[in-house]
Coordinates of C-alpha atoms and ligand atoms in Angstrom, one line a residue:
M1 CA 16.9 -8.6 -24.7
D2 CA 17.9 -5.4 -26.5
M3 CA 16.1 -2.0 -26.5
P4 CA 18.1 -0.2 -29.2
T5 CA 15.6 2.6 -29.6
V6 CA 15.4 3.7 -26.0
S7 CA 17.3 6.9 -25.5
D8 CA 16.1 8.1 -22.1
L9 CA 15.4 6.8 -18.6
V10 CA 13.2 9.3 -16.8
R11 CA 12.5 9.0 -13.1
T12 CA 8.8 10.1 -12.7
S13 CA 5.5 8.8 -11.6
N14 CA 3.6 11.7 -13.1
P15 CA 1.3 10.5 -16.0
G16 CA 1.5 14.1 -17.3
D17 CA 5.1 13.3 -18.3
W18 CA 4.0 10.4 -20.5
R19 CA 4.2 10.7 -24.3
P20 CA 3.7 8.2 -27.1
G21 CA 6.7 5.8 -27.3
D22 CA 7.1 5.8 -23.4
A23 CA 6.6 2.8 -21.2
W24 CA 6.3 2.8 -17.4
L25 CA 9.2 0.9 -15.9
A26 CA 8.7 -1.0 -12.6
G27 CA 10.9 -4.0 -11.8
G28 CA 11.7 -4.4 -15.5
T29 CA 11.6 -8.2 -15.5
V30 CA 9.2 -8.2 -18.4
L31 CA 10.4 -5.1 -20.2
F32 CA 14.1 -6.2 -20.1
S33 CA 13.4 -9.9 -20.9
Y34 CA 11.0 -9.2 -23.8
G35 CA 13.0 -6.3 -25.2
S36 CA 11.7 -3.8 -27.7
D37 CA 12.6 -2.2 -31.0
S38 CA 10.2 0.7 -30.7
L39 CA 10.1 2.2 -27.2
Q40 CA 11.8 5.5 -26.9
R41 CA 11.8 6.3 -23.2
L42 CA 11.4 4.3 -20.0
L43 CA 9.6 6.2 -17.2
D44 CA 11.0 4.7 -13.9
I45 CA 8.4 4.6 -11.1
T46 CA 10.5 2.7 -8.6
G47 CA 11.6 6.0 -6.9
A48 CA 8.0 7.2 -6.4
G49 CA 8.3 6.6 -2.7
W50 CA 4.9 4.9 -2.4
E51 CA 4.4 3.0 0.8
P52 CA 4.4 -0.6 -0.4
L53 CA 1.6 -1.8 2.0
S54 CA -0.8 0.3 4.0
V55 CA -3.3 -1.1 6.5
S56 CA -6.5 0.8 7.3
D57 CA -10.0 -0.1 8.6
G58 CA -11.0 -0.2 5.0
G59 CA -8.5 -2.9 4.0
L60 CA -5.0 -3.3 2.6
E61 CA -3.6 -0.9 0.0
I62 CA -0.9 -2.4 -2.1
A63 CA 1.2 0.1 -4.0
A64 CA 1.8 -0.8 -7.7
T65 CA 5.5 -0.7 -6.9
C66 CA 5.3 -3.2 -4.0
T67 CA 7.6 -6.1 -4.8
I68 CA 6.6 -9.7 -4.6
A69 CA 9.2 -10.1 -1.8
E70 CA 7.6 -7.3 0.2
L71 CA 4.1 -8.7 -0.2
Y72 CA 5.3 -12.2 0.7
A73 CA 6.8 -10.9 3.9
F74 CA 3.6 -9.0 4.9
P75 CA 1.5 -11.7 6.6
G76 CA 4.5 -12.6 8.9
T77 CA 5.0 -9.0 10.0
A78 CA 1.5 -7.7 10.1
P79 CA 0.1 -6.8 13.6
A80 CA -1.3 -9.9 15.3
G81 CA -4.8 -8.5 15.3
V82 CA -4.7 -7.9 11.6
R83 CA -3.3 -11.4 10.9
A84 CA -6.0 -13.1 13.0
E85 CA -8.9 -11.1 11.5
W86 CA -7.8 -11.1 7.8
R87 CA -7.8 -14.9 7.2
A88 CA -7.5 -14.4 3.5
L89 CA -3.9 -13.4 4.0
D90 CA -3.3 -17.1 3.8
L91 CA -3.5 -16.6 0.0
V92 CA -0.5 -14.3 -0.1
P93 CA 2.3 -16.9 0.1
L94 CA 0.3 -19.3 -2.1
C95 CA 0.0 -16.8 -4.8
C96 CA 3.6 -15.5 -4.5
D97 CA 4.8 -19.1 -4.7
S98 CA 2.8 -19.5 -7.9
F99 CA 5.5 -17.4 -9.6
V100 CA 7.8 -19.6 -11.6
A101 CA 10.6 -17.1 -10.9
S102 CA 14.0 -16.9 -9.4
F103 CA 15.0 -15.1 -6.2
K104 CA 16.2 -12.2 -8.3
V105 CA 12.9 -11.8 -10.1
W106 CA 11.0 -12.0 -6.8
N107 CA 13.0 -9.2 -5.3
V108 CA 12.5 -6.6 -8.1
S109 CA 9.3 -7.6 -9.9
T110 CA 6.2 -5.7 -8.7
V111 CA 2.5 -6.4 -8.0
G112 CA 1.6 -3.6 -10.5
G113 CA 3.9 -4.9 -13.2
N114 CA 2.5 -8.3 -12.9
I115 CA -1.1 -7.1 -13.3
C116 CA -0.3 -4.7 -16.1
T117 CA 1.5 -7.4 -18.1
G118 CA -1.9 -9.1 -18.2
L119 CA -0.7 -12.7 -18.4
P120 CA -3.6 -15.1 -17.8
A121 CA -1.3 -16.9 -15.2
G122 CA -0.3 -13.7 -13.4
P123 CA -0.6 -14.7 -9.7
M124 CA -1.0 -11.1 -8.5
T125 CA -3.9 -10.7 -10.8
A126 CA -5.3 -13.9 -9.3
L127 CA -4.8 -12.8 -5.7
T128 CA -6.1 -9.2 -6.1
A129 CA -9.1 -10.2 -8.4
A130 CA -10.1 -13.0 -6.0
L131 CA -10.3 -10.5 -3.1
D132 CA -12.3 -7.9 -5.1
G133 CA -9.2 -5.6 -5.4
I134 CA -9.9 -2.1 -6.6
A135 CA -7.2 -0.6 -8.8
V136 CA -6.6 3.1 -8.7
I137 CA -5.4 4.4 -12.1
H138 CA -3.9 7.8 -12.8
S139 CA -4.3 9.3 -16.2
P140 CA -2.1 11.6 -18.3
G141 CA -4.9 14.2 -18.2
G142 CA -4.6 14.5 -14.5
T143 CA -7.7 12.5 -13.6
S144 CA -7.9 9.3 -11.6
R145 CA -10.3 6.4 -11.9
E146 CA -11.0 3.1 -10.1
I147 CA -11.7 -0.3 -11.6
P148 CA -11.9 -3.8 -10.2
V149 CA -8.8 -5.8 -11.0
A150 CA -11.1 -8.5 -12.4
D151 CA -12.0 -6.0 -15.1
L152 CA -8.6 -4.5 -15.6
V153 CA -7.1 -7.6 -17.2
I154 CA -9.2 -8.2 -20.3
G155 CA -7.3 -10.8 -22.3
D156 CA -3.9 -12.5 -22.8
G157 CA -1.4 -9.7 -22.5
R158 CA -4.3 -7.1 -22.6
T159 CA -5.5 -4.6 -20.0
A160 CA -8.1 -1.9 -19.9
L161 CA -5.4 0.7 -19.4
A162 CA -5.5 3.5 -21.9
P163 CA -2.1 4.8 -23.3
G164 CA -0.1 6.5 -20.6
E165 CA -2.4 5.4 -17.7
L166 CA -0.5 4.4 -14.6
L167 CA -1.7 1.8 -12.0
R168 CA -1.0 3.5 -8.7
S169 CA -2.4 0.9 -6.2
V170 CA -4.8 -1.9 -5.5
T171 CA -6.9 -1.9 -2.4
L172 CA -8.2 -5.2 -1.0
P173 CA -11.4 -4.5 1.0
A174 CA -11.4 -5.6 4.6
A175 CA -14.6 -7.6 4.1
A176 CA -12.9 -9.8 1.5
L177 CA -9.8 -10.1 3.6
R178 CA -11.9 -11.5 6.5
A179 CA -13.3 -14.3 4.2
R180 CA -12.6 -18.0 4.5
T181 CA -10.7 -19.0 1.3
A182 CA -9.6 -22.0 -0.6
F183 CA -6.9 -22.2 -3.3
R184 CA -6.1 -24.6 -6.0
R185 CA -3.4 -24.4 -8.7
Q186 CA -2.5 -26.9 -11.4
S187 CA 0.3 -26.9 -14.0
L188 CA 1.4 -29.4 -16.5
T189 CA 4.8 -29.8 -14.9
N190 CA 6.1 -29.5 -11.3
L191 CA 7.6 -26.1 -11.7
G192 CA 5.5 -25.1 -14.7
R193 CA 3.5 -21.9 -15.2
S194 CA -0.1 -22.2 -13.8
G195 CA -2.5 -23.8 -16.2
A196 CA -5.4 -23.2 -13.9
L197 CA -5.4 -21.1 -10.7
L198 CA -8.7 -20.9 -8.8
I199 CA -9.6 -19.2 -5.6
G200 CA -12.8 -19.5 -3.6
R201 CA -14.0 -17.2 -0.9
V202 CA -16.9 -17.3 1.5
D203 CA -17.6 -13.8 3.0
G204 CA -19.1 -13.1 6.4
D205 CA -22.6 -12.9 4.9
G206 CA -22.3 -16.3 3.3
T207 CA -21.6 -15.0 -0.3
F208 CA -19.5 -17.4 -2.3
V209 CA -17.1 -16.0 -4.9
L210 CA -15.1 -18.2 -7.2
T211 CA -12.3 -16.6 -9.3
V212 CA -10.9 -18.5 -12.2
T213 CA -7.5 -17.4 -13.6
A214 CA -4.7 -18.9 -15.7
A215 CA -7.2 -21.4 -17.3
T216 CA -9.0 -18.5 -18.9
K217 CA -7.7 -15.6 -21.0
R218 CA -8.9 -13.1 -18.4
P219 CA -10.2 -13.5 -14.8
V220 CA -13.7 -14.9 -14.5
Q221 CA -15.7 -14.5 -11.3
L222 CA -18.8 -16.4 -10.3
R223 CA -20.9 -15.1 -7.4
F224 CA -23.5 -16.9 -5.4
A225 CA -25.6 -15.7 -2.4
A226 CA -24.6 -18.9 -0.6
L227 CA -22.4 -21.9 -1.3
P228 CA -23.8 -23.6 -4.4
T229 CA -24.4 -27.3 -5.0
G230 CA -21.9 -29.0 -7.3
V231 CA -24.5 -29.0 -10.0
E232 CA -25.2 -25.3 -9.7
L233 CA -21.5 -24.6 -9.7
R234 CA -20.9 -26.7 -12.9
A235 CA -23.8 -25.0 -14.6
Q236 CA -22.5 -21.5 -13.9
L237 CA -19.0 -22.4 -15.1
S238 CA -20.3 -23.6 -18.4
E239 CA -22.7 -20.7 -18.7
Q240 CA -20.1 -18.0 -18.0
I241 CA -17.0 -19.4 -19.7
D242 CA -17.4 -19.5 -23.5
A243 CA -15.4 -21.9 -25.5
E244 CA -13.1 -19.2 -26.8
L245 CA -12.3 -17.9 -23.3
W246 CA -10.3 -21.0 -22.4
H247 CA -6.6 -20.1 -22.7
D248 CA -4.5 -22.0 -25.3
D249 CA -0.7 -22.1 -25.1
V250 CA 2.2 -24.5 -24.4
H251 CA 1.2 -24.5 -20.7
G252 CA -2.1 -26.4 -21.4
L253 CA -4.7 -27.1 -24.0
P254 CA -8.1 -25.5 -23.6
E255 CA -9.9 -28.8 -23.0
W256 CA -7.5 -29.8 -20.2
R257 CA -7.9 -26.3 -18.7
R258 CA -11.7 -26.7 -18.8
Y259 CA -11.5 -30.1 -17.2
M260 CA -9.1 -28.9 -14.4
T261 CA -11.2 -25.9 -13.7
G262 CA -14.3 -28.0 -13.1
R263 CA -12.4 -30.4 -10.9
L264 CA -10.6 -27.7 -8.9
A265 CA -13.8 -25.7 -8.5
E266 CA -15.5 -28.7 -7.0
E267 CA -12.6 -29.3 -4.6
I268 CA -12.8 -25.6 -3.5
R269 CA -16.6 -25.9 -3.0
A270 CA -16.2 -29.0 -0.9
E271 CA -13.4 -27.6 1.2
L272 CA -15.3 -24.5 2.0
A273 CA -18.4 -26.5 2.8
A274 CA -16.4 -28.7 5.2
S275 CA -14.6 -25.8 6.9
G276 CA -17.9 -23.9 7.2
S277 CA -19.7 -26.8 9.0
K278 CA -16.6 -27.3 11.2
E279 CA -16.7 -23.6 12.2
G280 CA -20.5 -23.7 12.7
S281 CA -20.2 -26.6 15.1
L282 CA -17.6 -24.9 17.3
Ligands
FAD301 C1 12.6 -15.7 -15.2 C2 11.2 -15.1 -15.1 C3 10.2 -15.8 -14.6 C4 8.9 -15.2 -14.6 N1 7.8 -16.0 -14.1 C5 6.6 -15.4 -14.1 C6 5.5 -16.2 -13.6 O1 5.6 -17.3 -13.2 N2 4.2 -15.6 -13.6 C7 4.1 -14.4 -14.1 O2 2.9 -13.9 -14.2 N3 5.1 -13.6 -14.6 C8 6.3 -14.2 -14.6 N4 7.4 -13.4 -15.1 C9 7.1 -12.1 -15.7 C10 7.3 -10.9 -14.7 O3 8.4 -11.2 -13.9 C11 6.2 -10.7 -13.8 O4 4.9 -10.5 -14.5 C12 6.4 -9.4 -13.0 O5 5.5 -9.3 -11.9 C13 6.4 -8.1 -13.7 O6 6.7 -7.0 -12.9 P1 7.7 -5.9 -13.2 O7 7.6 -5.0 -12.0 O8 9.1 -6.5 -13.4 O9 7.2 -5.3 -14.5 P2 7.9 -4.5 -15.7 O10 8.8 -5.3 -16.5 O11 8.6 -3.2 -15.1 O12 6.6 -4.0 -16.5 C14 5.8 -4.9 -17.1 C15 4.8 -4.2 -18.0 O13 3.8 -3.5 -17.1 C16 3.9 -2.1 -17.4 N5 3.8 -1.5 -16.0 C17 4.6 -1.8 -14.9 N6 4.1 -1.1 -13.9 C18 3.0 -0.4 -14.3 C19 2.2 0.5 -13.6 N7 2.2 0.7 -12.3 N8 1.2 1.1 -14.3 C20 1.0 0.8 -15.7 N9 1.9 0.0 -16.4 C21 2.9 -0.6 -15.7 C22 5.2 -1.8 -18.0 O14 5.2 -0.7 -18.9 C23 5.4 -3.1 -18.9 O15 4.6 -3.0 -20.0 C24 8.7 -13.9 -15.1 C25 9.7 -13.2 -15.6 C26 11.0 -13.8 -15.6 C27 12.1 -13.0 -16.2

């Protein structure tokens, strides 16, 4: 698509350089496919030199500029100890494969660009929200703030970013990366966009966290001190997801999304219950 009003491409990752009419440019797969007739400058962050993935005792820091291809490759190249301990890395290929995108898109589009686009079906939003990812945001005024990814995407194509704010990174805490997880995704067609994408997690202390994305306009997280019964889970789903929160577009009617969410949530609950008792009996 065209961008006839853009006059400059500026290479910077300094929010102080931002002014009204600017857009941060990462992989450009959204910006260049949607086009614009109002943007004046694109601020290209791809040369920022941020390390795509950094492992520490605290967890995994994913730079906003980390591409989907780099993230996908990570579990296969991570040190053996990290791979064995961080079982939730199993979610990485599942979420990357949830992109309905070509090889070209995979290799340039970024984790940050996916989250900042705010699509309900954004698989990087699903992955990082489900693992309690904390986003680091740099502001034009020179300050920084942190916010859970689950609170950063607030609606269909809407985020909690103020004008000019730049997503720098998302850190997945080690405790969440050590969790047992289960993943379910459903779309109307074989290669269609996700209509419901649910991730369940059981932490070391038994806490169960269910994250619903794609079916809802923004991520919804349910937390239980221990694995709930099916009845408890269903009750929380209907209590925490209002009728208007179910997403409605060509990729699925709200009623279908509501039904699939209930069904997939129960499958996740049952899978984690079964793997938990298997582990307990070893
Ligand atoms: C063929 C095709 C298939 C696609 N399939 C899918 C799909 O299945 N699921 C899906 O979710 N998306 C899909 N997309 C959309 C898009 O590719 C992804 O959302 C991608 O991850 C966006 O990343 P990007 O780096 O290309 O973002 P960009 O296009 O560079 O940026 C997207 C938006 O985010 C802003 N932005 C980017 N980085 C930052 C940052 N660090 N801080 C603040 N704002 C920022 C930009 O200003 C812009 O508004 C598809 C796109 C195409 C062209």
